[in-house]
Amino acid sequence: MAKKLYVSFLWHMHQPYYRKSKNGTTLMPWVRLHGIKGYYDMPKLIENLSGIKVNFNIVPSLLEQITEYTNGKTDDYLRLSRIAAEDLTKRQQEFIINNFFQAYPETMINPYPRYRKLSDKNPQEFTTQDLLDLQVWFNLTWFGQWLKDNHPFIQEMLKKGRNFTEYEKQQILDLQINVLGEVKELYRALQQNKKIEISTTPFYHPILPLLINSDIARKCMSDAALPVPAFKYEEDARWHVAEAINYHYQTFNKKPRGVWPAEGAVSDAALKLLIENNLKWTASDEDILRHSLKEWDEDSLYQPYLYKSDDGEIALVFRNHGLSDLIGFVYQNWKTEDAVGDFINHLKNIKNIIKNDVGLVSIIMDGENAWEYYLRNGWDFLRLLYESIVKDDELQLTTINDYLEEYPPQKKLTSIYPGSWIYANYSTWIGDPIKNKAWKQLLKVREMTGEKKCEIPRNMYIAQGSDWFWWYGEPHTSVNDPLFDELFRSNLIETCEEIGVNPPCELNNSLYEEEKSEAEPSGIINPEINGKEDDYHEWLQGVSFKTVKGYGAMHRVSKIITNFTYGFDSNNLYLRWDYSGKEKLENLKLQVLFNVGGSNKTLEIDFGTGEGHLSDQTGKKYPLRQSKQWELAEILEIMVPLEYLDDNRFTTPLELRWMITGKEGTLEEWPYNKYLKLQKPRELFN
C-alpha cells in the first residue's frame, strides 16, 4: 500500500463579546464585518467543490452575536453609518474620519481609487459627499469575495465607486444584515452534506487551565510573577464547556464531538473537564506535544494520541506550527500558484517521513483575519489549495473525527504539558504586570459573587474571555485597546450591579499605563554610528519601545525587530533598531515614513546593496552613506541630519512609522497603521 497523508484544516472562527449589557451598545463592528467577509466566504468557497472535508471551529460568543444582529441589534459603527451624512454632528464626523479606515490598506483601501483618495485627504477638507462616500466604502470594502464576484448590487456599487446616495448606502447596510442571516444555515447545510465537521470552544473563549487554577502557569513559566492569590474557579470552567455544548446543539442540531480549547491552551485538569463532558477529541500545538513526550522523532507529530485519565479518555491531535504560519503570515505576498506549490511540496515531504502507511497533518489557525492580507480575500489561494490536494492521489482532505474513526490513536498520553499554542506557555494572558492586575480585579469581583451566594451573572463569564488579557500589556496592541479595556471593566462593573454590591473604585479607571509614546528624551544623545552599543549610556537618554507588541488579532511567534529607540542632538535625529539576528536583515530593506508637519518624506535603506537615501514629495533625494550615517552590525543605527527633514528644526511636529520589507512584501511594520509622534528633548529649546 502506498503511503497517504491525510490533511486536516481546522479554521477557528472567533470574536469576543463586544456588547455592553447595561445599555445594549456594541462598541466594535468586527462580528458584523468579518461576518460578511471571512465567516461567509469560507463556507461559500467549498459549497460547490467536490472531495472537500474541512473542520470549522465556531465559538459560541460569535454565534450569539450573529444572532443578535439578525434580531435587530446594532453597533456604534453601524449606527453612525445609518445617519445621513448631512445630519452628522461635528463629533460624529470626526469619529467616522478617524475610524472608517480600519481596513488593511494594501488589499482593502488602495485597490479602490476613491477610498484611497479619501484616506489621503485632509480631514478639514471633507465635504458632505466625502463623508457619505466614506460611510459607504468602509462598509463596502468588508464584503467577502463571493459577494463581490457574484452579487449584482455589490458589483454595481464597486463599479460606481463615488457619489453614492443615501438610498444606496442603506441598501448596502441592509444587505450586510441579510448576509449575516445566511451564515449559520451555510454551515448547517455543509455539515449535513458531510463536507465539514463543526467543533466548538468553551463559551466566551476563556483560557481554561487558568480559570481552573491560574497557578498552573508556574509549571511552564517558572520565573514569571503571577497574581497572588491565584484564580481558582473550576466551576466556571465547567460552565463554559457545558454551555458551549448546549448552545452548539441548539444551533446545529448536533452535539459537537470535538473542541478547540481557546488558544490551544491545555492542562491535565482541563483535559479531564473535557472528558467529563463526553467530548471525543481536542487539539493543541506541536510544542505542547514536544514537551509532553519523553522521546521525539520526526514522525511524532503526524499521528493522533489517546489521553487517558481515571475519568475516561479523549483523542488529541497537534497542529503543525510551521504550515499554519505559512498560510497565516507568509503566503499573502506570494503568487497564488507559487504559494500553493510550495505548500504541496511541504505536504509531500511530510508524507515521505511518516513511518506508517498513513499519517495526519493538522493545520489549525485563525479562520478570518489572515485573508485581509491576501488579494481577493484569499479566495483564489484557498480554492487552488483545496483543489490541488483533492486531485493528488497521495494526499486526502479529512475532518478530524472522520480520521479518528478510521484510524484510532495507537499512542497514549497519561499527562500533558500545560501551555498554549503561543510559546507553549500562558504568557500572552498572564504574568505581565497589567495582565496580572486584570486577573486580580477579576478575582475580586468573582469573590463578591461567591459571598452573595447568588447565580453567577453572565457578565462575569464574559469577563473571563481570553481576549481582554490578550490586549493588555505585552505583546499585543491595537487602535481599539481602550475599547477592550472598557469592555473588560464594564463587564465586572455590571456583574457587581447585578448582584447588588458597589463595584470596586479601581474599575472606574483604565488599567492601561500611560503610553510611552508621550515620553520625551531625557536629554541629548550623540551615539557613534557603527552598528554597536559602545557604551550603555550612549542611547540611555533616548526613548525606547519594545516592538514585539503585535498590531492585530493574530500572533506571529517569530519577530525580526525587538526594540526601537530614537533621540536627538542639536543637528541630528538618531534611530536605532535591535533585532533577533543580523542574517534576517541582510537581504531586506528598511523604509521609514516621516510626517513633517503634514509633509511626507521617506527614508529607504537596501541592506543588500548598501544604498540609502531620504527623499521628499518632489523627488529630491538626500544620500545616506553607510559607515558614516548608518551601519548594520550588532544593531542598526541611523543618523538623519535634521536639515534633511525640516528647515525649522524643532518647531515642526515630526512623526514616523517604519517597515521592514522583502521580496514577499511587508514583513514587519511599526506602529501598525498609525504614526509615532517624536518628542524633542526640552534642553534643545533652552
JSON list of C-alpha atoms in Angstrom, two decimals, residues 178-373:
[
{"chain": "A", "resi": 178, "resn": "ASN", "atom": "CA", "xyz": [-29.28, 39.75, 5.34]},
{"chain": "A", "resi": 179, "resn": "VAL", "atom": "CA", "xyz": [-25.91, 38.09, 4.70]},
{"chain": "A", "resi": 180, "resn": "LEU", "atom": "CA", "xyz": [-25.39, 37.58, 8.43]},
{"chain": "A", "resi": 181, "resn": "GLY", "atom": "CA", "xyz": [-28.75, 35.83, 8.46]},
{"chain": "A", "resi": 182, "resn": "GLU", "atom": "CA", "xyz": [-27.41, 33.24, 5.99]},
{"chain": "A", "resi": 183, "resn": "VAL", "atom": "CA", "xyz": [-24.19, 32.40, 7.82]},
{"chain": "A", "resi": 184, "resn": "LYS", "atom": "CA", "xyz": [-25.37, 29.76, 10.30]},
{"chain": "A", "resi": 185, "resn": "GLU", "atom": "CA", "xyz": [-27.51, 27.98, 7.70]},
{"chain": "A", "resi": 186, "resn": "LEU", "atom": "CA", "xyz": [-24.50, 27.76, 5.37]},
{"chain": "A", "resi": 187, "resn": "TYR", "atom": "CA", "xyz": [-22.54, 25.83, 7.99]},
{"chain": "A", "resi": 188, "resn": "ARG", "atom": "CA", "xyz": [-25.53, 23.68, 8.93]},
{"chain": "A", "resi": 189, "resn": "ALA", "atom": "CA", "xyz": [-26.05, 22.64, 5.31]},
{"chain": "A", "resi": 190, "resn": "LEU", "atom": "CA", "xyz": [-22.38, 21.81, 4.76]},
{"chain": "A", "resi": 191, "resn": "GLN", "atom": "CA", "xyz": [-22.32, 19.71, 7.92]},
{"chain": "A", "resi": 192, "resn": "GLN", "atom": "CA", "xyz": [-25.46, 17.87, 6.81]},
{"chain": "A", "resi": 193, "resn": "ASN", "atom": "CA", "xyz": [-23.78, 17.17, 3.45]},
{"chain": "A", "resi": 194, "resn": "LYS", "atom": "CA", "xyz": [-20.74, 15.85, 5.37]},
{"chain": "A", "resi": 195, "resn": "LYS", "atom": "CA", "xyz": [-18.36, 18.36, 3.82]},
{"chain": "A", "resi": 196, "resn": "ILE", "atom": "CA", "xyz": [-17.43, 19.84, 7.15]},
{"chain": "A", "resi": 197, "resn": "GLU", "atom": "CA", "xyz": [-17.21, 18.99, 10.83]},
{"chain": "A", "resi": 198, "resn": "ILE", "atom": "CA", "xyz": [-18.13, 21.77, 13.26]},
{"chain": "A", "resi": 199, "resn": "SER", "atom": "CA", "xyz": [-16.43, 21.83, 16.65]},
{"chain": "A", "resi": 200, "resn": "THR", "atom": "CA", "xyz": [-16.75, 24.29, 19.49]},
{"chain": "A", "resi": 201, "resn": "THR", "atom": "CA", "xyz": [-14.78, 26.22, 22.14]},
{"chain": "A", "resi": 202, "resn": "PRO", "atom": "CA", "xyz": [-15.67, 26.98, 25.78]},
{"chain": "A", "resi": 203, "resn": "PHE", "atom": "CA", "xyz": [-18.40, 29.61, 25.55]},
{"chain": "A", "resi": 204, "resn": "TYR", "atom": "CA", "xyz": [-16.70, 33.00, 25.94]},
{"chain": "A", "resi": 205, "resn": "HIS", "atom": "CA", "xyz": [-13.26, 31.75, 24.88]},
{"chain": "A", "resi": 206, "resn": "PRO", "atom": "CA", "xyz": [-11.52, 31.62, 28.30]},
{"chain": "A", "resi": 207, "resn": "ILE", "atom": "CA", "xyz": [-8.07, 30.13, 28.87]},
{"chain": "A", "resi": 208, "resn": "LEU", "atom": "CA", "xyz": [-9.49, 27.05, 30.56]},
{"chain": "A", "resi": 209, "resn": "PRO", "atom": "CA", "xyz": [-6.40, 25.97, 32.55]},
{"chain": "A", "resi": 210, "resn": "LEU", "atom": "CA", "xyz": [-6.07, 29.45, 34.09]},
{"chain": "A", "resi": 211, "resn": "LEU", "atom": "CA", "xyz": [-9.72, 29.52, 35.14]},
{"chain": "A", "resi": 212, "resn": "ILE", "atom": "CA", "xyz": [-9.31, 26.19, 36.88]},
{"chain": "A", "resi": 213, "resn": "ASN", "atom": "CA", "xyz": [-6.16, 27.33, 38.69]},
{"chain": "A", "resi": 214, "resn": "SER", "atom": "CA", "xyz": [-4.03, 30.22, 37.45]},
{"chain": "A", "resi": 215, "resn": "ASP", "atom": "CA", "xyz": [-1.04, 28.85, 39.37]},
{"chain": "A", "resi": 216, "resn": "ILE", "atom": "CA", "xyz": [-0.75, 26.16, 36.66]},
{"chain": "A", "resi": 217, "resn": "ALA", "atom": "CA", "xyz": [1.28, 28.80, 34.82]},
{"chain": "A", "resi": 218, "resn": "ARG", "atom": "CA", "xyz": [4.16, 28.18, 37.22]},
{"chain": "A", "resi": 219, "resn": "LYS", "atom": "CA", "xyz": [4.78, 24.82, 35.56]},
{"chain": "A", "resi": 220, "resn": "CYS", "atom": "CA", "xyz": [5.57, 26.39, 32.19]},
{"chain": "A", "resi": 221, "resn": "MET", "atom": "CA", "xyz": [6.62, 29.91, 33.32]},
{"chain": "A", "resi": 222, "resn": "SER", "atom": "CA", "xyz": [8.80, 29.21, 36.34]},
{"chain": "A", "resi": 223, "resn": "ASP", "atom": "CA", "xyz": [10.29, 32.72, 36.52]},
{"chain": "A", "resi": 224, "resn": "ALA", "atom": "CA", "xyz": [7.05, 34.65, 35.93]},
{"chain": "A", "resi": 225, "resn": "ALA", "atom": "CA", "xyz": [5.47, 36.87, 38.56]},
{"chain": "A", "resi": 226, "resn": "LEU", "atom": "CA", "xyz": [1.90, 35.59, 38.83]},
{"chain": "A", "resi": 227, "resn": "PRO", "atom": "CA", "xyz": [-1.07, 37.21, 40.58]},
{"chain": "A", "resi": 228, "resn": "VAL", "atom": "CA", "xyz": [-1.48, 36.31, 44.26]},
{"chain": "A", "resi": 229, "resn": "PRO", "atom": "CA", "xyz": [-3.78, 34.82, 45.34]},
{"chain": "A", "resi": 230, "resn": "ALA", "atom": "CA", "xyz": [-4.44, 32.55, 42.38]},
{"chain": "A", "resi": 231, "resn": "PHE", "atom": "CA", "xyz": [-7.72, 32.48, 40.48]},
{"chain": "A", "resi": 232, "resn": "LYS", "atom": "CA", "xyz": [-9.29, 29.04, 41.17]},
{"chain": "A", "resi": 233, "resn": "TYR", "atom": "CA", "xyz": [-12.81, 28.53, 39.86]},
{"chain": "A", "resi": 234, "resn": "GLU", "atom": "CA", "xyz": [-13.14, 25.15, 38.21]},
{"chain": "A", "resi": 235, "resn": "GLU", "atom": "CA", "xyz": [-16.92, 25.52, 38.35]},
{"chain": "A", "resi": 236, "resn": "ASP", "atom": "CA", "xyz": [-16.65, 28.50, 35.96]},
{"chain": "A", "resi": 237, "resn": "ALA", "atom": "CA", "xyz": [-14.56, 26.49, 33.52]},
{"chain": "A", "resi": 238, "resn": "ARG", "atom": "CA", "xyz": [-17.17, 23.74, 33.77]},
{"chain": "A", "resi": 239, "resn": "TRP", "atom": "CA", "xyz": [-19.92, 26.26, 32.90]},
{"chain": "A", "resi": 240, "resn": "HIS", "atom": "CA", "xyz": [-18.10, 27.47, 29.77]},
{"chain": "A", "resi": 241, "resn": "VAL", "atom": "CA", "xyz": [-17.72, 23.91, 28.47]},
{"chain": "A", "resi": 242, "resn": "ALA", "atom": "CA", "xyz": [-21.23, 22.69, 29.23]},
{"chain": "A", "resi": 243, "resn": "GLU", "atom": "CA", "xyz": [-22.91, 25.87, 27.99]},
{"chain": "A", "resi": 244, "resn": "ALA", "atom": "CA", "xyz": [-20.90, 25.74, 24.75]},
{"chain": "A", "resi": 245, "resn": "ILE", "atom": "CA", "xyz": [-22.04, 22.16, 24.08]},
{"chain": "A", "resi": 246, "resn": "ASN", "atom": "CA", "xyz": [-25.68, 23.07, 24.73]},
{"chain": "A", "resi": 247, "resn": "TYR", "atom": "CA", "xyz": [-25.56, 26.18, 22.55]},
{"chain": "A", "resi": 248, "resn": "HIS", "atom": "CA", "xyz": [-23.85, 24.26, 19.75]},
{"chain": "A", "resi": 249, "resn": "TYR", "atom": "CA", "xyz": [-26.61, 21.65, 19.84]},
{"chain": "A", "resi": 250, "resn": "GLN", "atom": "CA", "xyz": [-29.32, 24.31, 19.70]},
{"chain": "A", "resi": 251, "resn": "THR", "atom": "CA", "xyz": [-27.62, 25.98, 16.73]},
{"chain": "A", "resi": 252, "resn": "PHE", "atom": "CA", "xyz": [-26.56, 22.99, 14.62]},
{"chain": "A", "resi": 253, "resn": "ASN", "atom": "CA", "xyz": [-28.96, 20.26, 15.82]},
{"chain": "A", "resi": 254, "resn": "LYS", "atom": "CA", "xyz": [-25.99, 18.08, 16.70]},
{"chain": "A", "resi": 255, "resn": "LYS", "atom": "CA", "xyz": [-23.67, 17.91, 19.68]},
{"chain": "A", "resi": 256, "resn": "PRO", "atom": "CA", "xyz": [-20.00, 18.63, 18.91]},
{"chain": "A", "resi": 257, "resn": "ARG", "atom": "CA", "xyz": [-17.61, 15.73, 19.10]},
{"chain": "A", "resi": 258, "resn": "GLY", "atom": "CA", "xyz": [-14.56, 17.96, 19.21]},
{"chain": "A", "resi": 259, "resn": "VAL", "atom": "CA", "xyz": [-13.36, 21.14, 20.87]},
{"chain": "A", "resi": 260, "resn": "TRP", "atom": "CA", "xyz": [-10.54, 23.54, 20.13]},
{"chain": "A", "resi": 261, "resn": "PRO", "atom": "CA", "xyz": [-9.73, 24.93, 23.58]},
{"chain": "A", "resi": 262, "resn": "ALA", "atom": "CA", "xyz": [-9.24, 28.68, 23.38]},
{"chain": "A", "resi": 263, "resn": "GLU", "atom": "CA", "xyz": [-5.70, 29.34, 22.07]},
{"chain": "A", "resi": 264, "resn": "GLY", "atom": "CA", "xyz": [-4.98, 25.59, 22.20]},
{"chain": "A", "resi": 265, "resn": "ALA", "atom": "CA", "xyz": [-4.47, 26.03, 25.95]},
{"chain": "A", "resi": 266, "resn": "VAL", "atom": "CA", "xyz": [-4.39, 22.70, 27.77]},
{"chain": "A", "resi": 267, "resn": "SER", "atom": "CA", "xyz": [-3.55, 21.16, 31.13]},
{"chain": "A", "resi": 268, "resn": "ASP", "atom": "CA", "xyz": [-4.34, 17.84, 32.78]},
{"chain": "A", "resi": 269, "resn": "ALA", "atom": "CA", "xyz": [-7.22, 19.42, 34.70]},
{"chain": "A", "resi": 270, "resn": "ALA", "atom": "CA", "xyz": [-8.63, 21.00, 31.53]},
{"chain": "A", "resi": 271, "resn": "LEU", "atom": "CA", "xyz": [-8.50, 17.71, 29.60]},
{"chain": "A", "resi": 272, "resn": "LYS", "atom": "CA", "xyz": [-10.28, 15.88, 32.43]},
{"chain": "A", "resi": 273, "resn": "LEU", "atom": "CA", "xyz": [-13.01, 18.50, 32.27]},
{"chain": "A", "resi": 274, "resn": "LEU", "atom": "CA", "xyz": [-13.46, 17.87, 28.54]},
{"chain": "A", "resi": 275, "resn": "ILE", "atom": "CA", "xyz": [-13.63, 14.13, 29.21]},
{"chain": "A", "resi": 276, "resn": "GLU", "atom": "CA", "xyz": [-16.35, 14.72, 31.83]},
{"chain": "A", "resi": 277, "resn": "ASN", "atom": "CA", "xyz": [-18.42, 16.40, 29.13]},
{"chain": "A", "resi": 278, "resn": "ASN", "atom": "CA", "xyz": [-18.12, 13.43, 26.75]},
{"chain": "A", "resi": 279, "resn": "LEU", "atom": "CA", "xyz": [-16.09, 15.26, 24.12]},
{"chain": "A", "resi": 280, "resn": "LYS", "atom": "CA", "xyz": [-14.23, 12.84, 21.86]},
{"chain": "A", "resi": 281, "resn": "TRP", "atom": "CA", "xyz": [-11.30, 14.90, 20.63]},
{"chain": "A", "resi": 282, "resn": "THR", "atom": "CA", "xyz": [-9.40, 18.09, 21.25]},
{"chain": "A", "resi": 283, "resn": "ALA", "atom": "CA", "xyz": [-6.25, 19.72, 19.87]},
{"chain": "A", "resi": 284, "resn": "SER", "atom": "CA", "xyz": [-3.24, 21.82, 20.75]},
{"chain": "A", "resi": 285, "resn": "ASP", "atom": "CA", "xyz": [0.11, 22.86, 19.30]},
{"chain": "A", "resi": 286, "resn": "GLU", "atom": "CA", "xyz": [3.10, 20.73, 18.33]},
{"chain": "A", "resi": 287, "resn": "ASP", "atom": "CA", "xyz": [5.27, 22.35, 21.03]},
{"chain": "A", "resi": 288, "resn": "ILE", "atom": "CA", "xyz": [2.86, 21.05, 23.68]},
{"chain": "A", "resi": 289, "resn": "LEU", "atom": "CA", "xyz": [3.32, 17.54, 22.29]},
{"chain": "A", "resi": 290, "resn": "ARG", "atom": "CA", "xyz": [7.08, 18.01, 22.11]},
{"chain": "A", "resi": 291, "resn": "HIS", "atom": "CA", "xyz": [7.20, 18.89, 25.81]},
{"chain": "A", "resi": 292, "resn": "SER", "atom": "CA", "xyz": [4.82, 16.07, 26.73]},
{"chain": "A", "resi": 293, "resn": "LEU", "atom": "CA", "xyz": [6.71, 13.21, 25.08]},
{"chain": "A", "resi": 294, "resn": "LYS", "atom": "CA", "xyz": [9.75, 11.55, 26.59]},
{"chain": "A", "resi": 295, "resn": "GLU", "atom": "CA", "xyz": [11.10, 10.82, 23.11]},
{"chain": "A", "resi": 296, "resn": "TRP", "atom": "CA", "xyz": [10.56, 12.81, 19.94]},
{"chain": "A", "resi": 297, "resn": "ASP", "atom": "CA", "xyz": [11.24, 11.96, 16.35]},
{"chain": "A", "resi": 298, "resn": "GLU", "atom": "CA", "xyz": [10.23, 13.47, 13.04]},
{"chain": "A", "resi": 299, "resn": "ASP", "atom": "CA", "xyz": [7.18, 11.20, 12.82]},
{"chain": "A", "resi": 300, "resn": "SER", "atom": "CA", "xyz": [5.77, 12.08, 16.25]},
{"chain": "A", "resi": 301, "resn": "LEU", "atom": "CA", "xyz": [3.65, 15.00, 15.10]},
{"chain": "A", "resi": 302, "resn": "TYR", "atom": "CA", "xyz": [1.79, 13.20, 12.34]},
{"chain": "A", "resi": 303, "resn": "GLN", "atom": "CA", "xyz": [-0.48, 10.93, 14.37]},
{"chain": "A", "resi": 304, "resn": "PRO", "atom": "CA", "xyz": [-3.21, 11.30, 16.97]},
{"chain": "A", "resi": 305, "resn": "TYR", "atom": "CA", "xyz": [-2.77, 10.43, 20.65]},
{"chain": "A", "resi": 306, "resn": "LEU", "atom": "CA", "xyz": [-5.12, 8.99, 23.25]},
{"chain": "A", "resi": 307, "resn": "TYR", "atom": "CA", "xyz": [-5.10, 10.83, 26.57]},
{"chain": "A", "resi": 308, "resn": "LYS", "atom": "CA", "xyz": [-6.21, 8.57, 29.41]},
{"chain": "A", "resi": 309, "resn": "SER", "atom": "CA", "xyz": [-7.18, 9.51, 32.95]},
{"chain": "A", "resi": 310, "resn": "ASP", "atom": "CA", "xyz": [-9.16, 7.85, 35.72]},
{"chain": "A", "resi": 311, "resn": "ASP", "atom": "CA", "xyz": [-12.27, 9.58, 34.39]},
{"chain": "A", "resi": 312, "resn": "GLY", "atom": "CA", "xyz": [-12.00, 8.34, 30.79]},
{"chain": "A", "resi": 313, "resn": "GLU", "atom": "CA", "xyz": [-10.18, 9.23, 27.61]},
{"chain": "A", "resi": 314, "resn": "ILE", "atom": "CA", "xyz": [-10.05, 11.76, 24.79]},
{"chain": "A", "resi": 315, "resn": "ALA", "atom": "CA", "xyz": [-8.13, 11.85, 21.49]},
{"chain": "A", "resi": 316, "resn": "LEU", "atom": "CA", "xyz": [-5.68, 14.66, 20.78]},
{"chain": "A", "resi": 317, "resn": "VAL", "atom": "CA", "xyz": [-4.23, 16.00, 17.55]},
{"chain": "A", "resi": 318, "resn": "PHE", "atom": "CA", "xyz": [-1.49, 18.60, 17.35]},
{"chain": "A", "resi": 319, "resn": "ARG", "atom": "CA", "xyz": [-1.16, 21.42, 14.83]},
{"chain": "A", "resi": 320, "resn": "ASN", "atom": "CA", "xyz": [1.81, 21.80, 12.54]},
{"chain": "A", "resi": 321, "resn": "HIS", "atom": "CA", "xyz": [3.02, 25.21, 13.63]},
{"chain": "A", "resi": 322, "resn": "GLY", "atom": "CA", "xyz": [5.14, 25.92, 10.56]},
{"chain": "A", "resi": 323, "resn": "LEU", "atom": "CA", "xyz": [2.50, 25.09, 7.95]},
{"chain": "A", "resi": 324, "resn": "SER", "atom": "CA", "xyz": [-0.16, 27.06, 9.84]},
{"chain": "A", "resi": 325, "resn": "ASP", "atom": "CA", "xyz": [2.12, 30.12, 9.98]},
{"chain": "A", "resi": 326, "resn": "LEU", "atom": "CA", "xyz": [2.94, 29.87, 6.27]},
{"chain": "A", "resi": 327, "resn": "ILE", "atom": "CA", "xyz": [-0.73, 30.45, 5.48]},
{"chain": "A", "resi": 328, "resn": "GLY", "atom": "CA", "xyz": [-1.20, 32.97, 8.27]},
{"chain": "A", "resi": 329, "resn": "PHE", "atom": "CA", "xyz": [1.81, 35.20, 7.66]},
{"chain": "A", "resi": 330, "resn": "VAL", "atom": "CA", "xyz": [3.86, 34.32, 4.57]},
{"chain": "A", "resi": 331, "resn": "TYR", "atom": "CA", "xyz": [1.85, 33.33, 1.50]},
{"chain": "A", "resi": 332, "resn": "GLN", "atom": "CA", "xyz": [-0.17, 36.55, 1.46]},
{"chain": "A", "resi": 333, "resn": "ASN", "atom": "CA", "xyz": [2.56, 38.21, -0.63]},
{"chain": "A", "resi": 334, "resn": "TRP", "atom": "CA", "xyz": [3.31, 35.27, -2.95]},
{"chain": "A", "resi": 335, "resn": "LYS", "atom": "CA", "xyz": [1.83, 34.49, -6.31]},
{"chain": "A", "resi": 336, "resn": "THR", "atom": "CA", "xyz": [-1.05, 32.08, -5.80]},
{"chain": "A", "resi": 337, "resn": "GLU", "atom": "CA", "xyz": [0.46, 29.27, -7.86]},
{"chain": "A", "resi": 338, "resn": "ASP", "atom": "CA", "xyz": [3.84, 29.59, -6.14]},
{"chain": "A", "resi": 339, "resn": "ALA", "atom": "CA", "xyz": [2.29, 29.59, -2.66]},
{"chain": "A", "resi": 340, "resn": "VAL", "atom": "CA", "xyz": [0.12, 26.55, -3.33]},
{"chain": "A", "resi": 341, "resn": "GLY", "atom": "CA", "xyz": [3.01, 24.71, -4.98]},
{"chain": "A", "resi": 342, "resn": "ASP", "atom": "CA", "xyz": [5.25, 25.40, -2.02]},
{"chain": "A", "resi": 343, "resn": "PHE", "atom": "CA", "xyz": [2.61, 24.16, 0.43]},
{"chain": "A", "resi": 344, "resn": "ILE", "atom": "CA", "xyz": [2.01, 20.97, -1.55]},
{"chain": "A", "resi": 345, "resn": "ASN", "atom": "CA", "xyz": [5.77, 20.33, -1.56]},
{"chain": "A", "resi": 346, "resn": "HIS", "atom": "CA", "xyz": [5.81, 20.63, 2.22]},
{"chain": "A", "resi": 347, "resn": "LEU", "atom": "CA", "xyz": [2.98, 18.09, 2.44]},
{"chain": "A", "resi": 348, "resn": "LYS", "atom": "CA", "xyz": [4.83, 15.69, 0.13]},
{"chain": "A", "resi": 349, "resn": "ASN", "atom": "CA", "xyz": [7.95, 15.96, 2.29]},
{"chain": "A", "resi": 350, "resn": "ILE", "atom": "CA", "xyz": [5.88, 15.12, 5.36]},
{"chain": "A", "resi": 351, "resn": "LYS", "atom": "CA", "xyz": [4.33, 12.17, 3.56]},
{"chain": "A", "resi": 352, "resn": "ASN", "atom": "CA", "xyz": [7.79, 10.82, 2.86]},
{"chain": "A", "resi": 353, "resn": "ILE", "atom": "CA", "xyz": [8.87, 10.87, 6.51]},
{"chain": "A", "resi": 354, "resn": "ILE", "atom": "CA", "xyz": [5.85, 9.18, 8.08]},
{"chain": "A", "resi": 355, "resn": "LYS", "atom": "CA", "xyz": [6.68, 5.64, 9.14]},
{"chain": "A", "resi": 356, "resn": "ASN", "atom": "CA", "xyz": [3.21, 4.13, 8.84]},
{"chain": "A", "resi": 357, "resn": "ASP", "atom": "CA", "xyz": [1.11, 3.79, 5.71]},
{"chain": "A", "resi": 358, "resn": "VAL", "atom": "CA", "xyz": [-1.00, 6.76, 6.74]},
{"chain": "A", "resi": 359, "resn": "GLY", "atom": "CA", "xyz": [-0.37, 9.95, 8.65]},
{"chain": "A", "resi": 360, "resn": "LEU", "atom": "CA", "xyz": [-2.30, 13.05, 9.68]},
{"chain": "A", "resi": 361, "resn": "VAL", "atom": "CA", "xyz": [-1.12, 16.62, 9.38]},
{"chain": "A", "resi": 362, "resn": "SER", "atom": "CA", "xyz": [-3.24, 19.25, 11.13]},
{"chain": "A", "resi": 363, "resn": "ILE", "atom": "CA", "xyz": [-3.28, 22.89, 10.06]},
{"chain": "A", "resi": 364, "resn": "ILE", "atom": "CA", "xyz": [-5.12, 24.84, 12.75]},
{"chain": "A", "resi": 365, "resn": "MET", "atom": "CA", "xyz": [-5.37, 28.60, 12.60]},
{"chain": "A", "resi": 366, "resn": "ASP", "atom": "CA", "xyz": [-7.49, 31.70, 12.73]},
{"chain": "A", "resi": 367, "resn": "GLY", "atom": "CA", "xyz": [-10.27, 31.43, 10.18]},
{"chain": "A", "resi": 368, "resn": "GLU", "atom": "CA", "xyz": [-10.82, 35.05, 9.24]},
{"chain": "A", "resi": 369, "resn": "ASN", "atom": "CA", "xyz": [-8.03, 37.54, 9.99]},
{"chain": "A", "resi": 370, "resn": "ALA", "atom": "CA", "xyz": [-5.38, 36.18, 7.62]},
{"chain": "A", "resi": 371, "resn": "TRP", "atom": "CA", "xyz": [-7.48, 36.80, 4.50]},
{"chain": "A", "resi": 372, "resn": "GLU", "atom": "CA", "xyz": [-7.47, 40.58, 4.94]},
{"chain": "A", "resi": 373, "resn": "TYR", "atom": "CA", "xyz": [-3.83, 40.48, 3.78]}
]
